[in-house]
Amino acid sequence: MGRSNRAARSPEPELATGADGRTHAQGPLTRQVGSGLAELRPDRDRPHAWTLLVDGAPQSLVDLADPTHLGFEYQRRLGHLIDLVAPPGRPLTVLHLGGGALTLARYAAATRPRSRQQVAEIDTALTELVRAELPLERGWQIKVRGGDARDVLERTPEGSVDLVITDVFSGARTPAHCTTVEFTTLAARALAPGGWYAANIADGGALPFARSQVGTLGAVFPELALTADPAVLRGKRFGNLILAAAHTPLPIADLTRRVASDASLGRVEHGRALADFTAGATPATDATAAPSPAPPPGVFR
């Protein structure tokens, strides 16, 4: 889920998509998928870029001419983790829980050739739309499985992936069963030695959900970091927060430098400051978890 200020919805044109994907000359597209009304809107600033929205909530931005372009701030922060989890250029094995328009899988494929990636996306109609209109490049080793993220995670072999990225939203909310200690334990089990877990969540106000999620990850992983807009951390606006977790120390200095160089304001919290942020919040379990909070009205306008 990201922020967007793009053009209003237009009727779907009757032009065929070319081999290289949908063109701006074809205009916006709307289609009903399993999770709601999907929209592809052309980006005003990049002639081959598209924003995917579902029921009005921005989900992904894809530039067909440049898969390394990450248009949403939350995508860039997850991109920093993809960059830092291993030496530059080294192929990765990545499990993406939540697919959207496959932006981060495209980024990893382009920046780390020969990477092997699996994507869990429950909305198979959305995947079909994305594959048809925003096709993947030939040669990319990206397999998309139509299924629930937790079900796919449970079937992932132990110690088999370098990075697990959770970006699961039903509409604009993360389902409860993907926010728990039990879910995080499954992610930790899937990681190879030295692997990282990353999650995109959304919260606002006093950030009770985010605080609980830090506590949840902290119940499984000893090393944690959180990246977000300072305004979100102060409770001034609703927005995305990126969590990173590992069993080995995270490169906090390198991550902080990358976040500081980004066009969007961001702050990295870790160590004592992150423990203070958590403020004794109770970790979520399968018995107690609730979905992430709904965004306030008008947040995406």
JSON list of C-alpha atoms in Angstrom, two decimals, residues 135-281:
[
{"chain": "A", "resi": 135, "resn": "PRO", "atom": "CA", "xyz": [4.49, -8.51, -18.31]},
{"chain": "A", "resi": 136, "resn": "LEU", "atom": "CA", "xyz": [7.67, -9.80, -16.70]},
{"chain": "A", "resi": 137, "resn": "GLU", "atom": "CA", "xyz": [10.88, -9.99, -18.70]},
{"chain": "A", "resi": 138, "resn": "ARG", "atom": "CA", "xyz": [11.82, -13.35, -20.17]},
{"chain": "A", "resi": 139, "resn": "GLY", "atom": "CA", "xyz": [14.56, -15.02, -18.20]},
{"chain": "A", "resi": 140, "resn": "TRP", "atom": "CA", "xyz": [13.52, -13.71, -14.80]},
{"chain": "A", "resi": 141, "resn": "GLN", "atom": "CA", "xyz": [13.12, -16.62, -12.40]},
{"chain": "A", "resi": 142, "resn": "ILE", "atom": "CA", "xyz": [9.91, -15.44, -10.73]},
{"chain": "A", "resi": 143, "resn": "LYS", "atom": "CA", "xyz": [7.23, -17.99, -9.89]},
{"chain": "A", "resi": 144, "resn": "VAL", "atom": "CA", "xyz": [3.84, -16.69, -8.69]},
{"chain": "A", "resi": 145, "resn": "ARG", "atom": "CA", "xyz": [1.74, -19.08, -6.62]},
{"chain": "A", "resi": 146, "resn": "GLY", "atom": "CA", "xyz": [-1.98, -18.46, -6.23]},
{"chain": "A", "resi": 147, "resn": "GLY", "atom": "CA", "xyz": [-2.57, -19.00, -2.55]},
{"chain": "A", "resi": 148, "resn": "ASP", "atom": "CA", "xyz": [-2.75, -17.55, 0.93]},
{"chain": "A", "resi": 149, "resn": "ALA", "atom": "CA", "xyz": [0.56, -16.09, 2.10]},
{"chain": "A", "resi": 150, "resn": "ARG", "atom": "CA", "xyz": [0.63, -18.09, 5.31]},
{"chain": "A", "resi": 151, "resn": "ASP", "atom": "CA", "xyz": [-0.19, -21.33, 3.55]},
{"chain": "A", "resi": 152, "resn": "VAL", "atom": "CA", "xyz": [2.70, -20.78, 1.14]},
{"chain": "A", "resi": 153, "resn": "LEU", "atom": "CA", "xyz": [4.99, -19.87, 4.03]},
{"chain": "A", "resi": 154, "resn": "GLU", "atom": "CA", "xyz": [4.08, -23.06, 5.87]},
{"chain": "A", "resi": 155, "resn": "ARG", "atom": "CA", "xyz": [5.09, -25.10, 2.80]},
{"chain": "A", "resi": 156, "resn": "THR", "atom": "CA", "xyz": [8.41, -23.30, 2.32]},
{"chain": "A", "resi": 157, "resn": "PRO", "atom": "CA", "xyz": [11.35, -25.60, 3.12]},
{"chain": "A", "resi": 158, "resn": "GLU", "atom": "CA", "xyz": [13.35, -24.79, 6.22]},
{"chain": "A", "resi": 159, "resn": "GLY", "atom": "CA", "xyz": [16.45, -22.66, 5.64]},
{"chain": "A", "resi": 160, "resn": "SER", "atom": "CA", "xyz": [15.71, -22.17, 1.94]},
{"chain": "A", "resi": 161, "resn": "VAL", "atom": "CA", "xyz": [15.48, -18.40, 1.38]},
{"chain": "A", "resi": 162, "resn": "ASP", "atom": "CA", "xyz": [17.73, -15.39, 1.90]},
{"chain": "A", "resi": 163, "resn": "LEU", "atom": "CA", "xyz": [14.92, -12.89, 2.33]},
{"chain": "A", "resi": 164, "resn": "VAL", "atom": "CA", "xyz": [11.24, -13.06, 3.21]},
{"chain": "A", "resi": 165, "resn": "ILE", "atom": "CA", "xyz": [9.24, -9.91, 2.38]},
{"chain": "A", "resi": 166, "resn": "THR", "atom": "CA", "xyz": [5.72, -9.65, 3.77]},
{"chain": "A", "resi": 167, "resn": "ASP", "atom": "CA", "xyz": [3.60, -7.05, 1.95]},
{"chain": "A", "resi": 168, "resn": "VAL", "atom": "CA", "xyz": [0.18, -8.59, 2.49]},
{"chain": "A", "resi": 169, "resn": "PHE", "atom": "CA", "xyz": [-2.88, -6.35, 2.27]},
{"chain": "A", "resi": 170, "resn": "SER", "atom": "CA", "xyz": [-6.52, -7.21, 1.91]},
{"chain": "A", "resi": 171, "resn": "GLY", "atom": "CA", "xyz": [-7.65, -3.90, 0.49]},
{"chain": "A", "resi": 172, "resn": "ALA", "atom": "CA", "xyz": [-5.71, -1.51, 2.72]},
{"chain": "A", "resi": 173, "resn": "ARG", "atom": "CA", "xyz": [-5.39, -3.77, 5.80]},
{"chain": "A", "resi": 174, "resn": "THR", "atom": "CA", "xyz": [-3.00, -6.56, 6.71]},
{"chain": "A", "resi": 175, "resn": "PRO", "atom": "CA", "xyz": [-4.94, -9.73, 7.63]},
{"chain": "A", "resi": 176, "resn": "ALA", "atom": "CA", "xyz": [-4.61, -10.78, 11.27]},
{"chain": "A", "resi": 177, "resn": "HIS", "atom": "CA", "xyz": [-3.22, -14.24, 10.55]},
{"chain": "A", "resi": 178, "resn": "CYS", "atom": "CA", "xyz": [-0.16, -12.66, 8.88]},
{"chain": "A", "resi": 179, "resn": "THR", "atom": "CA", "xyz": [0.76, -10.51, 11.89]},
{"chain": "A", "resi": 180, "resn": "THR", "atom": "CA", "xyz": [1.43, -13.03, 14.67]},
{"chain": "A", "resi": 181, "resn": "VAL", "atom": "CA", "xyz": [4.30, -14.63, 16.54]},
{"chain": "A", "resi": 182, "resn": "GLU", "atom": "CA", "xyz": [3.35, -17.94, 14.94]},
{"chain": "A", "resi": 183, "resn": "PHE", "atom": "CA", "xyz": [3.51, -16.40, 11.45]},
{"chain": "A", "resi": 184, "resn": "THR", "atom": "CA", "xyz": [6.85, -14.74, 12.23]},
{"chain": "A", "resi": 185, "resn": "THR", "atom": "CA", "xyz": [8.21, -18.06, 13.53]},
{"chain": "A", "resi": 186, "resn": "LEU", "atom": "CA", "xyz": [7.35, -19.67, 10.20]},
{"chain": "A", "resi": 187, "resn": "ALA", "atom": "CA", "xyz": [9.23, -16.87, 8.41]},
{"chain": "A", "resi": 188, "resn": "ALA", "atom": "CA", "xyz": [12.27, -17.37, 10.66]},
{"chain": "A", "resi": 189, "resn": "ARG", "atom": "CA", "xyz": [12.19, -21.09, 9.94]},
{"chain": "A", "resi": 190, "resn": "ALA", "atom": "CA", "xyz": [12.26, -20.43, 6.18]},
{"chain": "A", "resi": 191, "resn": "LEU", "atom": "CA", "xyz": [15.38, -18.26, 6.35]},
{"chain": "A", "resi": 192, "resn": "ALA", "atom": "CA", "xyz": [18.83, -19.53, 5.50]},
{"chain": "A", "resi": 193, "resn": "PRO", "atom": "CA", "xyz": [21.65, -18.63, 7.90]},
{"chain": "A", "resi": 194, "resn": "GLY", "atom": "CA", "xyz": [22.19, -14.87, 7.72]},
{"chain": "A", "resi": 195, "resn": "GLY", "atom": "CA", "xyz": [18.78, -14.32, 6.09]},
{"chain": "A", "resi": 196, "resn": "TRP", "atom": "CA", "xyz": [16.48, -11.40, 6.83]},
{"chain": "A", "resi": 197, "resn": "TYR", "atom": "CA", "xyz": [12.76, -10.91, 7.33]},
{"chain": "A", "resi": 198, "resn": "ALA", "atom": "CA", "xyz": [11.07, -7.67, 6.20]},
{"chain": "A", "resi": 199, "resn": "ALA", "atom": "CA", "xyz": [7.49, -6.48, 6.49]},
{"chain": "A", "resi": 200, "resn": "ASN", "atom": "CA", "xyz": [5.50, -3.53, 5.21]},
{"chain": "A", "resi": 201, "resn": "ILE", "atom": "CA", "xyz": [2.75, -2.43, 7.60]},
{"chain": "A", "resi": 202, "resn": "ALA", "atom": "CA", "xyz": [0.54, 0.65, 7.92]},
{"chain": "A", "resi": 203, "resn": "ASP", "atom": "CA", "xyz": [-0.64, 2.52, 11.00]},
{"chain": "A", "resi": 204, "resn": "GLY", "atom": "CA", "xyz": [-1.39, 5.99, 12.34]},
{"chain": "A", "resi": 205, "resn": "GLY", "atom": "CA", "xyz": [-2.09, 7.98, 15.48]},
{"chain": "A", "resi": 206, "resn": "ALA", "atom": "CA", "xyz": [-0.45, 6.45, 18.54]},
{"chain": "A", "resi": 207, "resn": "LEU", "atom": "CA", "xyz": [0.72, 3.51, 16.37]},
{"chain": "A", "resi": 208, "resn": "PRO", "atom": "CA", "xyz": [-0.62, 0.68, 18.55]},
{"chain": "A", "resi": 209, "resn": "PHE", "atom": "CA", "xyz": [-0.49, -1.82, 15.70]},
{"chain": "A", "resi": 210, "resn": "ALA", "atom": "CA", "xyz": [3.08, -0.91, 14.76]},
{"chain": "A", "resi": 211, "resn": "ARG", "atom": "CA", "xyz": [4.22, -1.11, 18.37]},
{"chain": "A", "resi": 212, "resn": "SER", "atom": "CA", "xyz": [2.65, -4.53, 18.72]},
{"chain": "A", "resi": 213, "resn": "GLN", "atom": "CA", "xyz": [4.28, -5.68, 15.49]},
{"chain": "A", "resi": 214, "resn": "VAL", "atom": "CA", "xyz": [7.73, -4.63, 16.72]},
{"chain": "A", "resi": 215, "resn": "GLY", "atom": "CA", "xyz": [7.05, -6.64, 19.87]},
{"chain": "A", "resi": 216, "resn": "THR", "atom": "CA", "xyz": [5.87, -9.57, 17.75]},
{"chain": "A", "resi": 217, "resn": "LEU", "atom": "CA", "xyz": [9.04, -9.66, 15.67]},
{"chain": "A", "resi": 218, "resn": "GLY", "atom": "CA", "xyz": [11.12, -9.13, 18.79]},
{"chain": "A", "resi": 219, "resn": "ALA", "atom": "CA", "xyz": [9.64, -12.30, 20.28]},
{"chain": "A", "resi": 220, "resn": "VAL", "atom": "CA", "xyz": [11.28, -14.27, 17.45]},
{"chain": "A", "resi": 221, "resn": "PHE", "atom": "CA", "xyz": [14.29, -12.25, 16.22]},
{"chain": "A", "resi": 222, "resn": "PRO", "atom": "CA", "xyz": [17.00, -10.60, 18.37]},
{"chain": "A", "resi": 223, "resn": "GLU", "atom": "CA", "xyz": [17.89, -7.94, 15.77]},
{"chain": "A", "resi": 224, "resn": "LEU", "atom": "CA", "xyz": [15.28, -5.38, 14.67]},
{"chain": "A", "resi": 225, "resn": "ALA", "atom": "CA", "xyz": [15.02, -2.09, 12.80]},
{"chain": "A", "resi": 226, "resn": "LEU", "atom": "CA", "xyz": [12.08, 0.11, 11.81]},
{"chain": "A", "resi": 227, "resn": "THR", "atom": "CA", "xyz": [12.03, 2.71, 9.03]},
{"chain": "A", "resi": 228, "resn": "ALA", "atom": "CA", "xyz": [9.28, 5.29, 8.56]},
{"chain": "A", "resi": 229, "resn": "ASP", "atom": "CA", "xyz": [8.51, 8.91, 7.83]},
{"chain": "A", "resi": 230, "resn": "PRO", "atom": "CA", "xyz": [9.11, 11.00, 10.99]},
{"chain": "A", "resi": 231, "resn": "ALA", "atom": "CA", "xyz": [5.57, 12.38, 10.65]},
{"chain": "A", "resi": 232, "resn": "VAL", "atom": "CA", "xyz": [4.20, 8.84, 10.84]},
{"chain": "A", "resi": 233, "resn": "LEU", "atom": "CA", "xyz": [6.37, 8.06, 13.86]},
{"chain": "A", "resi": 234, "resn": "ARG", "atom": "CA", "xyz": [5.06, 11.20, 15.58]},
{"chain": "A", "resi": 235, "resn": "GLY", "atom": "CA", "xyz": [1.46, 10.20, 14.87]},
{"chain": "A", "resi": 236, "resn": "LYS", "atom": "CA", "xyz": [0.90, 13.16, 12.55]},
{"chain": "A", "resi": 237, "resn": "ARG", "atom": "CA", "xyz": [-0.30, 11.08, 9.62]},
{"chain": "A", "resi": 238, "resn": "PHE", "atom": "CA", "xyz": [-1.26, 7.55, 8.63]},
{"chain": "A", "resi": 239, "resn": "GLY", "atom": "CA", "xyz": [1.41, 5.78, 6.61]},
{"chain": "A", "resi": 240, "resn": "ASN", "atom": "CA", "xyz": [3.70, 2.85, 5.94]},
{"chain": "A", "resi": 241, "resn": "LEU", "atom": "CA", "xyz": [6.36, 1.50, 8.28]},
{"chain": "A", "resi": 242, "resn": "ILE", "atom": "CA", "xyz": [9.02, -1.01, 7.23]},
{"chain": "A", "resi": 243, "resn": "LEU", "atom": "CA", "xyz": [10.23, -3.60, 9.73]},
{"chain": "A", "resi": 244, "resn": "ALA", "atom": "CA", "xyz": [13.44, -5.59, 9.32]},
{"chain": "A", "resi": 245, "resn": "ALA", "atom": "CA", "xyz": [14.49, -8.51, 11.50]},
{"chain": "A", "resi": 246, "resn": "ALA", "atom": "CA", "xyz": [17.33, -11.03, 11.62]},
{"chain": "A", "resi": 247, "resn": "HIS", "atom": "CA", "xyz": [19.25, -13.39, 13.87]},
{"chain": "A", "resi": 248, "resn": "THR", "atom": "CA", "xyz": [22.49, -11.55, 13.04]},
{"chain": "A", "resi": 249, "resn": "PRO", "atom": "CA", "xyz": [23.23, -7.81, 13.32]},
{"chain": "A", "resi": 250, "resn": "LEU", "atom": "CA", "xyz": [21.62, -5.61, 10.69]},
{"chain": "A", "resi": 251, "resn": "PRO", "atom": "CA", "xyz": [23.75, -2.98, 8.86]},
{"chain": "A", "resi": 252, "resn": "ILE", "atom": "CA", "xyz": [22.10, -0.06, 10.63]},
{"chain": "A", "resi": 253, "resn": "ALA", "atom": "CA", "xyz": [24.67, 2.55, 9.53]},
{"chain": "A", "resi": 254, "resn": "ASP", "atom": "CA", "xyz": [24.36, 1.60, 5.85]},
{"chain": "A", "resi": 255, "resn": "LEU", "atom": "CA", "xyz": [20.57, 1.48, 6.07]},
{"chain": "A", "resi": 256, "resn": "THR", "atom": "CA", "xyz": [20.46, 4.87, 7.78]},
{"chain": "A", "resi": 257, "resn": "ARG", "atom": "CA", "xyz": [22.63, 6.43, 5.07]},
{"chain": "A", "resi": 258, "resn": "ARG", "atom": "CA", "xyz": [20.42, 5.05, 2.31]},
{"chain": "A", "resi": 259, "resn": "VAL", "atom": "CA", "xyz": [17.24, 6.21, 4.00]},
{"chain": "A", "resi": 260, "resn": "ALA", "atom": "CA", "xyz": [18.75, 9.67, 4.59]},
{"chain": "A", "resi": 261, "resn": "SER", "atom": "CA", "xyz": [19.64, 10.00, 0.89]},
{"chain": "A", "resi": 262, "resn": "ASP", "atom": "CA", "xyz": [16.09, 9.21, -0.24]},
{"chain": "A", "resi": 263, "resn": "ALA", "atom": "CA", "xyz": [13.85, 11.93, -1.65]},
{"chain": "A", "resi": 264, "resn": "SER", "atom": "CA", "xyz": [11.24, 11.16, 1.04]},
{"chain": "A", "resi": 265, "resn": "LEU", "atom": "CA", "xyz": [12.00, 11.90, 4.68]},
{"chain": "A", "resi": 266, "resn": "GLY", "atom": "CA", "xyz": [12.71, 8.78, 6.68]},
{"chain": "A", "resi": 267, "resn": "ARG", "atom": "CA", "xyz": [14.11, 7.73, 10.02]},
{"chain": "A", "resi": 268, "resn": "VAL", "atom": "CA", "xyz": [15.59, 4.42, 11.15]},
{"chain": "A", "resi": 269, "resn": "GLU", "atom": "CA", "xyz": [14.88, 3.28, 14.71]},
{"chain": "A", "resi": 270, "resn": "HIS", "atom": "CA", "xyz": [16.78, 0.45, 16.38]},
{"chain": "A", "resi": 271, "resn": "GLY", "atom": "CA", "xyz": [18.27, -0.61, 19.67]},
{"chain": "A", "resi": 272, "resn": "ARG", "atom": "CA", "xyz": [17.15, 1.23, 22.79]},
{"chain": "A", "resi": 273, "resn": "ALA", "atom": "CA", "xyz": [15.11, 3.77, 20.81]},
{"chain": "A", "resi": 274, "resn": "LEU", "atom": "CA", "xyz": [13.11, 0.98, 19.20]},
{"chain": "A", "resi": 275, "resn": "ALA", "atom": "CA", "xyz": [12.63, -0.75, 22.55]},
{"chain": "A", "resi": 276, "resn": "ASP", "atom": "CA", "xyz": [11.30, 2.54, 23.94]},
{"chain": "A", "resi": 277, "resn": "PHE", "atom": "CA", "xyz": [9.01, 2.85, 20.90]},
{"chain": "A", "resi": 278, "resn": "THR", "atom": "CA", "xyz": [7.57, -0.58, 21.63]},
{"chain": "A", "resi": 279, "resn": "ALA", "atom": "CA", "xyz": [6.85, 0.55, 25.21]},
{"chain": "A", "resi": 280, "resn": "GLY", "atom": "CA", "xyz": [5.95, -2.91, 26.42]},
{"chain": "A", "resi": 281, "resn": "ALA", "atom": "CA", "xyz": [3.37, -3.59, 23.69]}
]
